[in-house]
CSV table of C-alpha atoms and ligand atoms in Angstrom, one decimal:
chain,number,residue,atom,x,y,z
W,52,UNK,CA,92.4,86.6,111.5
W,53,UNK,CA,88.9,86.7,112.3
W,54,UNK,CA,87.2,90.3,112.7
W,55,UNK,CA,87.0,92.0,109.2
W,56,UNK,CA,88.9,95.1,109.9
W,57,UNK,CA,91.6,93.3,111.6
W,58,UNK,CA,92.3,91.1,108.1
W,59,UNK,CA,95.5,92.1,105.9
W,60,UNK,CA,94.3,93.1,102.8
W,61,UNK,CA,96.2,91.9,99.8
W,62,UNK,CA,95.5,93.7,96.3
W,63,UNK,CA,96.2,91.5,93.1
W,64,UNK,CA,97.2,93.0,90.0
W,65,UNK,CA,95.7,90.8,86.9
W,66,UNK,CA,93.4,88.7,89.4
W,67,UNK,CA,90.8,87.8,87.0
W,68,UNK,CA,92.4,85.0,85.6
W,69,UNK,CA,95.6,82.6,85.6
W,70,UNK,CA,98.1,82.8,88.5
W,71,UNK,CA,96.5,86.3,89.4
W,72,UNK,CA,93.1,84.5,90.2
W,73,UNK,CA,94.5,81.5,91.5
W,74,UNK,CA,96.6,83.9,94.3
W,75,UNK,CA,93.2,85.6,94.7
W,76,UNK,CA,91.7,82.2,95.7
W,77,UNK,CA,94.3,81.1,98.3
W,78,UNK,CA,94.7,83.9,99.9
W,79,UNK,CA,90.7,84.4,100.6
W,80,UNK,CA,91.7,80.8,102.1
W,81,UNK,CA,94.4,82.1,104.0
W,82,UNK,CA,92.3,84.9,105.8
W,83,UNK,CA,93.5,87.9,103.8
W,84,UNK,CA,90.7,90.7,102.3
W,85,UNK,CA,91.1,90.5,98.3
W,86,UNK,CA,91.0,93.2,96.0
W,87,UNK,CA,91.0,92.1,92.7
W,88,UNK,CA,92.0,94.5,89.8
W,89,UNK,CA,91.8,93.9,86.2
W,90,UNK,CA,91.6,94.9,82.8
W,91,UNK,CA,88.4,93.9,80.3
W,92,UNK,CA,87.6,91.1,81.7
W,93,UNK,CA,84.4,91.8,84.2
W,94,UNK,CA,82.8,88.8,84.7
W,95,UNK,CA,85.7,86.9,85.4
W,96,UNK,CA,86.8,89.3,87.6
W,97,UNK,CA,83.3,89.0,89.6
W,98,UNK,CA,83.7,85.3,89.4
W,99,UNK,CA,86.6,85.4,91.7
W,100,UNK,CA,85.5,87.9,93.9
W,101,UNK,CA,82.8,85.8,94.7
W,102,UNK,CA,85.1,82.4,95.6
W,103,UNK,CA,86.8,84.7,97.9
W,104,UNK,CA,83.9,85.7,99.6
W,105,UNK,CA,83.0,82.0,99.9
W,106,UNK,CA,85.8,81.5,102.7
W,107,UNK,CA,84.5,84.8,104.4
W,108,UNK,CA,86.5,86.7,103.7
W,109,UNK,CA,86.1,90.4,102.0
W,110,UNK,CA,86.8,90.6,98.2
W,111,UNK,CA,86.2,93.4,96.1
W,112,UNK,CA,87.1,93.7,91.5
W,113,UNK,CA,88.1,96.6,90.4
W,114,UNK,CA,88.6,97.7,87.1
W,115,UNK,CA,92.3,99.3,86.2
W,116,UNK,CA,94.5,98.9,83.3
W,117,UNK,CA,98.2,99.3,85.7
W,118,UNK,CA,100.0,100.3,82.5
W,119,UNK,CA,98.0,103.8,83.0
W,120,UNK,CA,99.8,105.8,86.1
W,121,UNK,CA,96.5,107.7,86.7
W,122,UNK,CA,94.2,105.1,86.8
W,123,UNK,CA,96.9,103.2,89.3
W,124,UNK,CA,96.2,106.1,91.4
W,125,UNK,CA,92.9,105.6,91.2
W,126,UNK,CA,92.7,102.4,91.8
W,127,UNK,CA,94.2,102.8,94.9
W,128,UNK,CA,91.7,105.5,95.8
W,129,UNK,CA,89.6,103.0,95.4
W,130,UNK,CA,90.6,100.1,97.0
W,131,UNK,CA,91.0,102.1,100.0
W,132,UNK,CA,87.6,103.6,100.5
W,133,UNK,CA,85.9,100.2,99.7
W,134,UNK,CA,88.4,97.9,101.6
W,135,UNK,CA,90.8,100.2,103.8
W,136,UNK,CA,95.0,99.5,103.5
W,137,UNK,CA,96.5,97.8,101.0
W,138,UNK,CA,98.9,95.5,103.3
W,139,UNK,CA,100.1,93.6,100.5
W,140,UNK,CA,100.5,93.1,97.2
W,141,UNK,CA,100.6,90.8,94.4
W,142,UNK,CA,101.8,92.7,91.5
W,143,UNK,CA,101.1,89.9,88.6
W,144,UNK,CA,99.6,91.7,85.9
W,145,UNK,CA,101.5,91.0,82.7
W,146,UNK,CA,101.4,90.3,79.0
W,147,UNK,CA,104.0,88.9,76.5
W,148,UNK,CA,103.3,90.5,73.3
W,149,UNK,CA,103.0,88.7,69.8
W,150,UNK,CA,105.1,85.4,70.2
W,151,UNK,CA,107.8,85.4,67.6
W,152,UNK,CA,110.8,86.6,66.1
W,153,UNK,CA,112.4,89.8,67.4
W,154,UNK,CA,113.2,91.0,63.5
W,155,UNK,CA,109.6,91.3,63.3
W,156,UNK,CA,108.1,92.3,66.6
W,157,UNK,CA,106.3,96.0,65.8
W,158,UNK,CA,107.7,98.6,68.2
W,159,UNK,CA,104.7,99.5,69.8
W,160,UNK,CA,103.6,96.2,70.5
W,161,UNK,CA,107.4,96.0,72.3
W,162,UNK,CA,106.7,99.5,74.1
W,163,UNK,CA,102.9,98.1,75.3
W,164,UNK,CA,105.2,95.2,76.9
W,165,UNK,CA,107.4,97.3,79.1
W,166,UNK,CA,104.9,99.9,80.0
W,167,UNK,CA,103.1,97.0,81.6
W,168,UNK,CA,105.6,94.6,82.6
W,169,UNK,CA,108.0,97.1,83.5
W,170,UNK,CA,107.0,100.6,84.6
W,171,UNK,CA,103.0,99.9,85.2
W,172,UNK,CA,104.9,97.3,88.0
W,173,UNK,CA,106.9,100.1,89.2
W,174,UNK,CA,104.1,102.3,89.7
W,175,UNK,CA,101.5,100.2,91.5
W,176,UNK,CA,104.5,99.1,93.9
W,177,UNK,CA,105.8,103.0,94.5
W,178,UNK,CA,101.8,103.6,95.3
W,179,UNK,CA,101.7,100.3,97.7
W,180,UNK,CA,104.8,100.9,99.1
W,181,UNK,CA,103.7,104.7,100.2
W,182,UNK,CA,101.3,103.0,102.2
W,183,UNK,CA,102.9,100.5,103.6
W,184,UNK,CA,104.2,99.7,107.1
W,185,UNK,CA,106.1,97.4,108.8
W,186,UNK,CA,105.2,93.4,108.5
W,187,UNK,CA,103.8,94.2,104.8
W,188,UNK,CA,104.9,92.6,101.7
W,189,UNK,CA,105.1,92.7,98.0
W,190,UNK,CA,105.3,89.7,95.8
W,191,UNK,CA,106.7,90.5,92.3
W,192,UNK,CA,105.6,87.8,89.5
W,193,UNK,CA,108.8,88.0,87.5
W,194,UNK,CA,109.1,84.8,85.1
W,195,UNK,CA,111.6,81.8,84.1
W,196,UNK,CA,112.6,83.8,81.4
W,197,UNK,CA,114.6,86.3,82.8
W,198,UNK,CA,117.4,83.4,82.4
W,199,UNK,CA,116.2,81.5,79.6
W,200,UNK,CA,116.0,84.8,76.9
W,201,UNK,CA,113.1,83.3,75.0
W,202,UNK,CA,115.0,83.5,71.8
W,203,UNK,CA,112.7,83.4,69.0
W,204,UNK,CA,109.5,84.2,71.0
W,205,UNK,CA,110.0,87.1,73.2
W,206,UNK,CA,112.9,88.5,74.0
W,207,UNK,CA,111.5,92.0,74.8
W,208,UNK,CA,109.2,90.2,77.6
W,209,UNK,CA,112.2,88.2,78.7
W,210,UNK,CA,114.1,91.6,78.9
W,211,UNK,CA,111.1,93.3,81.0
W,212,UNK,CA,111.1,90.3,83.5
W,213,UNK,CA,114.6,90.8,83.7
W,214,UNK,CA,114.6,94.5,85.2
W,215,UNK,CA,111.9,93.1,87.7
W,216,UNK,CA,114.2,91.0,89.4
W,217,UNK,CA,116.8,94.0,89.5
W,218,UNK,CA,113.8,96.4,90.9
W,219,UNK,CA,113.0,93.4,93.5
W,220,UNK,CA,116.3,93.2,95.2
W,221,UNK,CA,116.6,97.1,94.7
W,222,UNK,CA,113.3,97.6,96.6
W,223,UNK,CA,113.6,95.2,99.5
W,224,UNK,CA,117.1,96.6,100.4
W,225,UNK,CA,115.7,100.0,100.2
W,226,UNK,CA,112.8,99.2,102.5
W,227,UNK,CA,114.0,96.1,104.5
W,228,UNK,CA,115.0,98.6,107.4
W,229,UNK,CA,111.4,99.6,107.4
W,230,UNK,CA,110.6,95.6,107.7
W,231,UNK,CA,108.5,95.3,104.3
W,232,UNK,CA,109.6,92.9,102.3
W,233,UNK,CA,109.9,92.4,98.6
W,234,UNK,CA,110.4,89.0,97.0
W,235,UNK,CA,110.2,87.8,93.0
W,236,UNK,CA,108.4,84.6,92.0
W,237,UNK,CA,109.9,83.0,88.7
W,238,UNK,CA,107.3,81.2,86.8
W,239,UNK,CA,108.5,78.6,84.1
W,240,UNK,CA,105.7,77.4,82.2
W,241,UNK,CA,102.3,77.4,83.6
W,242,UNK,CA,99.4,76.5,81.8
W,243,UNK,CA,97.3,79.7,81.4
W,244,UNK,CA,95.8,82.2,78.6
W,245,UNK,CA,98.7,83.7,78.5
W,246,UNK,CA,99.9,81.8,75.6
W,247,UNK,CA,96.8,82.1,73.6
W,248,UNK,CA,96.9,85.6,74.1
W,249,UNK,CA,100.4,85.8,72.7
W,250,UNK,CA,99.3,83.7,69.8
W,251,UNK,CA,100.2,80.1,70.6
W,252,UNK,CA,97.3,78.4,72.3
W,253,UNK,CA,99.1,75.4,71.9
W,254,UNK,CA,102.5,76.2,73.7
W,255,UNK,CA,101.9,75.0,77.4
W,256,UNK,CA,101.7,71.3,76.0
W,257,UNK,CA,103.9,71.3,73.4
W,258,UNK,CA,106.3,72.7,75.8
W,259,UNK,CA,105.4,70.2,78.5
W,260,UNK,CA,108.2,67.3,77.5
W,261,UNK,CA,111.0,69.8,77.7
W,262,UNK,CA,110.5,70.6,80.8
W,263,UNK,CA,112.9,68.7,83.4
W,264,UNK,CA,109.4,67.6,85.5
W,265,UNK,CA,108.0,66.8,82.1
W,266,UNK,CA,104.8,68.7,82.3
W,267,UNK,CA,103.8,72.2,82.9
W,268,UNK,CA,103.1,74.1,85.8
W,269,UNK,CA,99.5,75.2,87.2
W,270,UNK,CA,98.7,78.4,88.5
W,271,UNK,CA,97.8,77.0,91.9
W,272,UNK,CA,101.1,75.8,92.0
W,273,UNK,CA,102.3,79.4,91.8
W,274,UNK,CA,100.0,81.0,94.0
W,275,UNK,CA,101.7,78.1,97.2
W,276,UNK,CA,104.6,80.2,96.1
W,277,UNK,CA,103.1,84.0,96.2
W,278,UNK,CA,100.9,83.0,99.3
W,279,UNK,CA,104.4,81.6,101.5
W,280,UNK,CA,106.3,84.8,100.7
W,281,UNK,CA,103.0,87.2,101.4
W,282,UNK,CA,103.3,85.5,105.1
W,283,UNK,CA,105.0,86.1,108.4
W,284,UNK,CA,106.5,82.2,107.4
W,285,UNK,CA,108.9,84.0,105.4
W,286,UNK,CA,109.4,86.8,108.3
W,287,UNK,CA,113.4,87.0,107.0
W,288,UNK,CA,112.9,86.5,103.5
W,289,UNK,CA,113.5,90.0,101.4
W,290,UNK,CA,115.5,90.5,98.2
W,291,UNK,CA,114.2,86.6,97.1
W,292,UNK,CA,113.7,85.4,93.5
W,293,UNK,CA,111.9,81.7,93.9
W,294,UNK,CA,112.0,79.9,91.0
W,295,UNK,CA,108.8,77.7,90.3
W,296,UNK,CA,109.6,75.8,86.9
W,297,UNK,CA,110.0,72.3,87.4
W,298,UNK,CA,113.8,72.4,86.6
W,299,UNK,CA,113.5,74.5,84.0
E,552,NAP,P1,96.8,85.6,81.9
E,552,NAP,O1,96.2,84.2,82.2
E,552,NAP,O2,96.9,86.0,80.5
E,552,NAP,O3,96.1,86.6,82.9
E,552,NAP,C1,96.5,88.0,82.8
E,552,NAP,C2,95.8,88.8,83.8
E,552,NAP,O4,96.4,90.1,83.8
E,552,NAP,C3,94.3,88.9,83.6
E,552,NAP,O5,93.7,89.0,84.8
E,552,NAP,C4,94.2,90.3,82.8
E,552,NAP,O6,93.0,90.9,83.0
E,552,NAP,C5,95.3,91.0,83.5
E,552,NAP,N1,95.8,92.1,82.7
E,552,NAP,C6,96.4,92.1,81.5
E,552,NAP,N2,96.8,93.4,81.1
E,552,NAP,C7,96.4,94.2,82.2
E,552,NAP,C8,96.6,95.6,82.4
E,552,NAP,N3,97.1,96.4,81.5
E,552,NAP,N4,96.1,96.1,83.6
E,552,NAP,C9,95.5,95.3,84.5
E,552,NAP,N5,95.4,93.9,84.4
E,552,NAP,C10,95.9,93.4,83.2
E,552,NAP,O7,98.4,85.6,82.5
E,552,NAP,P2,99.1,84.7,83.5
E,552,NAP,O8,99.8,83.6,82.8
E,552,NAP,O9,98.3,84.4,84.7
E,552,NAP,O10,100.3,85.6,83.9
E,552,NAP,C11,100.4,86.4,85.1
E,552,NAP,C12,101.8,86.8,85.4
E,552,NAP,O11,102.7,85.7,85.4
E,552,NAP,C13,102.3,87.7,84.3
E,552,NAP,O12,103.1,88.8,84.9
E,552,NAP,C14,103.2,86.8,83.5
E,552,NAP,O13,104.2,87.5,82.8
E,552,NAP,C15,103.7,85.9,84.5
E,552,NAP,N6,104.2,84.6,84.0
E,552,NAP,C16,103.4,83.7,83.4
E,552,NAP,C17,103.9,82.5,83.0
E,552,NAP,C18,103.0,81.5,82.3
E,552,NAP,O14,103.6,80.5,81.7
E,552,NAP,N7,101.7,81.6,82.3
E,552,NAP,C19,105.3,82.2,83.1
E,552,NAP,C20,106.1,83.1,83.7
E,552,NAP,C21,105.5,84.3,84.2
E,552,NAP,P3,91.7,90.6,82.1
E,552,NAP,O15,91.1,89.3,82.6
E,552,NAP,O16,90.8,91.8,82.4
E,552,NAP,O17,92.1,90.6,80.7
C-alpha cells in the first residue's frame, strides 16, 4: 500500500478519543487513509489526524454528530470529496447515558442512547454499505455488555449493544455474497472517558479486580482487534462477535 490513491480508506465513527482514536492510530500504521469523524471535540480530533499523517498516510476530522441521519449523509459527502471511497468502516461511536438505576434513568436520556448506539449505527453502515464493494469491511464496536445486562448501571446501553450484535450477523449474511464483511467487537472494560462521561470516573479501576485478567482493558488492545478483522487476515471471517474482556 504505497501510492495514495491506491490506500483503503477506513472512516472511524467517534475517532477523537478512546478505542475510536486508538483504531485511528493503527490503522494510519497499517497503510489505510483515516477519516476521523467526531462530535465536539476539535482539537482532539486534529490531534489524531495528525499521528496518522505521521506514518504517511492520509487522515482527514470531520465533524458529525452520527445520531443525526442528515448530517451522516453529509459526512459522507464529505469524506468522499476530500478522501475518495469509504472502503471500511469502524462504526465506534457510542455513549452510555447516566450510570445508574433503570427506575430512575429520564426517558430521553434512554432515547439519546439508542438513537446513537442503535439507529445512528444503522445509518452510517446502510450509507457505507451503498458504497461498498467487494473485499470491504465493517467493524461494529458492540460491547461486553450485551451478555452481562449491566444491572444497576445501564441496562438501556446494554440493551442497544445487544441489537448490534443481531444487526451484525443480519448484515454480513445479507452482504457476504457480495464479499463485504461485517464483524462485532465486544469490549469488556477498557479504560477510557467513557466512564467519566457516564458519571463514574472512577469505574475502570474499581472494576479492574473483578475482572478474570484482573485489570482493565486499553483501547489499543481493542483497536489489534478492529484492525485484524478490517484486514484480508480475516478474508473468511463475516457474522463474527470477538470478545475482548479479559474473561469477563
Ligand atoms: P469515549 O472515550 O467516550 O469516546 C467517545 C467517542 O465518540 C469520542 O470520539 C466522541 O467524540 C464520539 N462521539 C460521542 N457521541 C457522538 C456522536 N453523537 N456522533 C459522533 N461521535 C460521537 O468512548 P470509548 O470508551 O472509546 O467507546 C467507544 C465505543 O466502544 C462505544 O461504542 C462504546 O459503547 C464501546 N465500548 C466501550 C467500552 C469501555 O469500557 N470503554 C466497553 C465496551 C464497549 P468527541 O470527542 O467529539 O466527544
Amino acid at each position: 500500500m504505497s501510492a495514495g490513491l491506491s490506500r483503503p480508506l477506513v472512516l472511524i465513527t467517534g475517532g477523537s478519543r478512546g478505542i475510536g482514536a486508538a483504531c485511528a492510530i493503527l490503522a494510519a500504521q497499517s497503510g489505510y487513509d483515516v477519516a476521523v469523524d467526531f462530535k465536539s471535540d476539535a482539537s482532539a480530533a486534529r490531534s489524531v489526524v495528525d499521528s496518522c499523517r505521521s506514518h504517511g498516510v492520509r487522515a482527514e476530522c470531520f465533524q458529525a454528530d452520527v445520531a443525526d441521519h442528515q448530517a451522516i449523509l453529509r459526512l459522507f459527502d464529505a469524506v468522499t470529496a476530500s478522501l475518495g471511497r469509504v472502503t471500511h468502516l469502524v462504526n465506534n461511536a457510542g455513549i452510555t447515558g447516566k450510570i445508574g438505576a433503570f427506575d430512575s434513568a429520564e426517558p430521553d436520556m434512554i432515547r439519546r442512547v439508542i438513537d446513537l448506539n442503535v439507529t445512528g449505527a444503522i445509518l452510517v453502515a446502510q450509507r457505507a454499505a451503498r458504497e461498498m464493494r467487494s473485499g470491504d469491511a465493517i467493524v461494529n464496536i458492540s460491547s461486553a455488555a450485551t451478555t452481562l445486562g449491566s444491572a444497576g448501571e445501564y441496562v438501556w446501553y446494554a440493551a442497544s449493544k445487544g441489537a448490534i450484535n443481531a444487526f451484525t450477523i443480519g448484515l454480513a449474511r445479507e452482504l457476504a455474497a457480495q464479499n463485504i464483511r461485517v464483524n462485532a467487537v465486544e469490549p469488556g472494560l477498557i479504560d477510557t472517558d467513557i466512564h467519566a462521561a457516564g458519571g463514574s470516573p472512577g469505574r475502570a479501576s474499581r472494576l479492574a479486580p473483578h475482572i478474570p485478567m484482573q485489570r482493565a482493558g486499553s483501547a489499543d488492545e481493542i483497536a489489534r482487534s478492529v484492525l485484524y478483522l478490517l484486514s484480508s487476515a480475516a478474508s473468511y471471517v463475516t457474522g463474527s462477535i470477538l470478545r475482548v474482556s479479559g474473561g469477563r
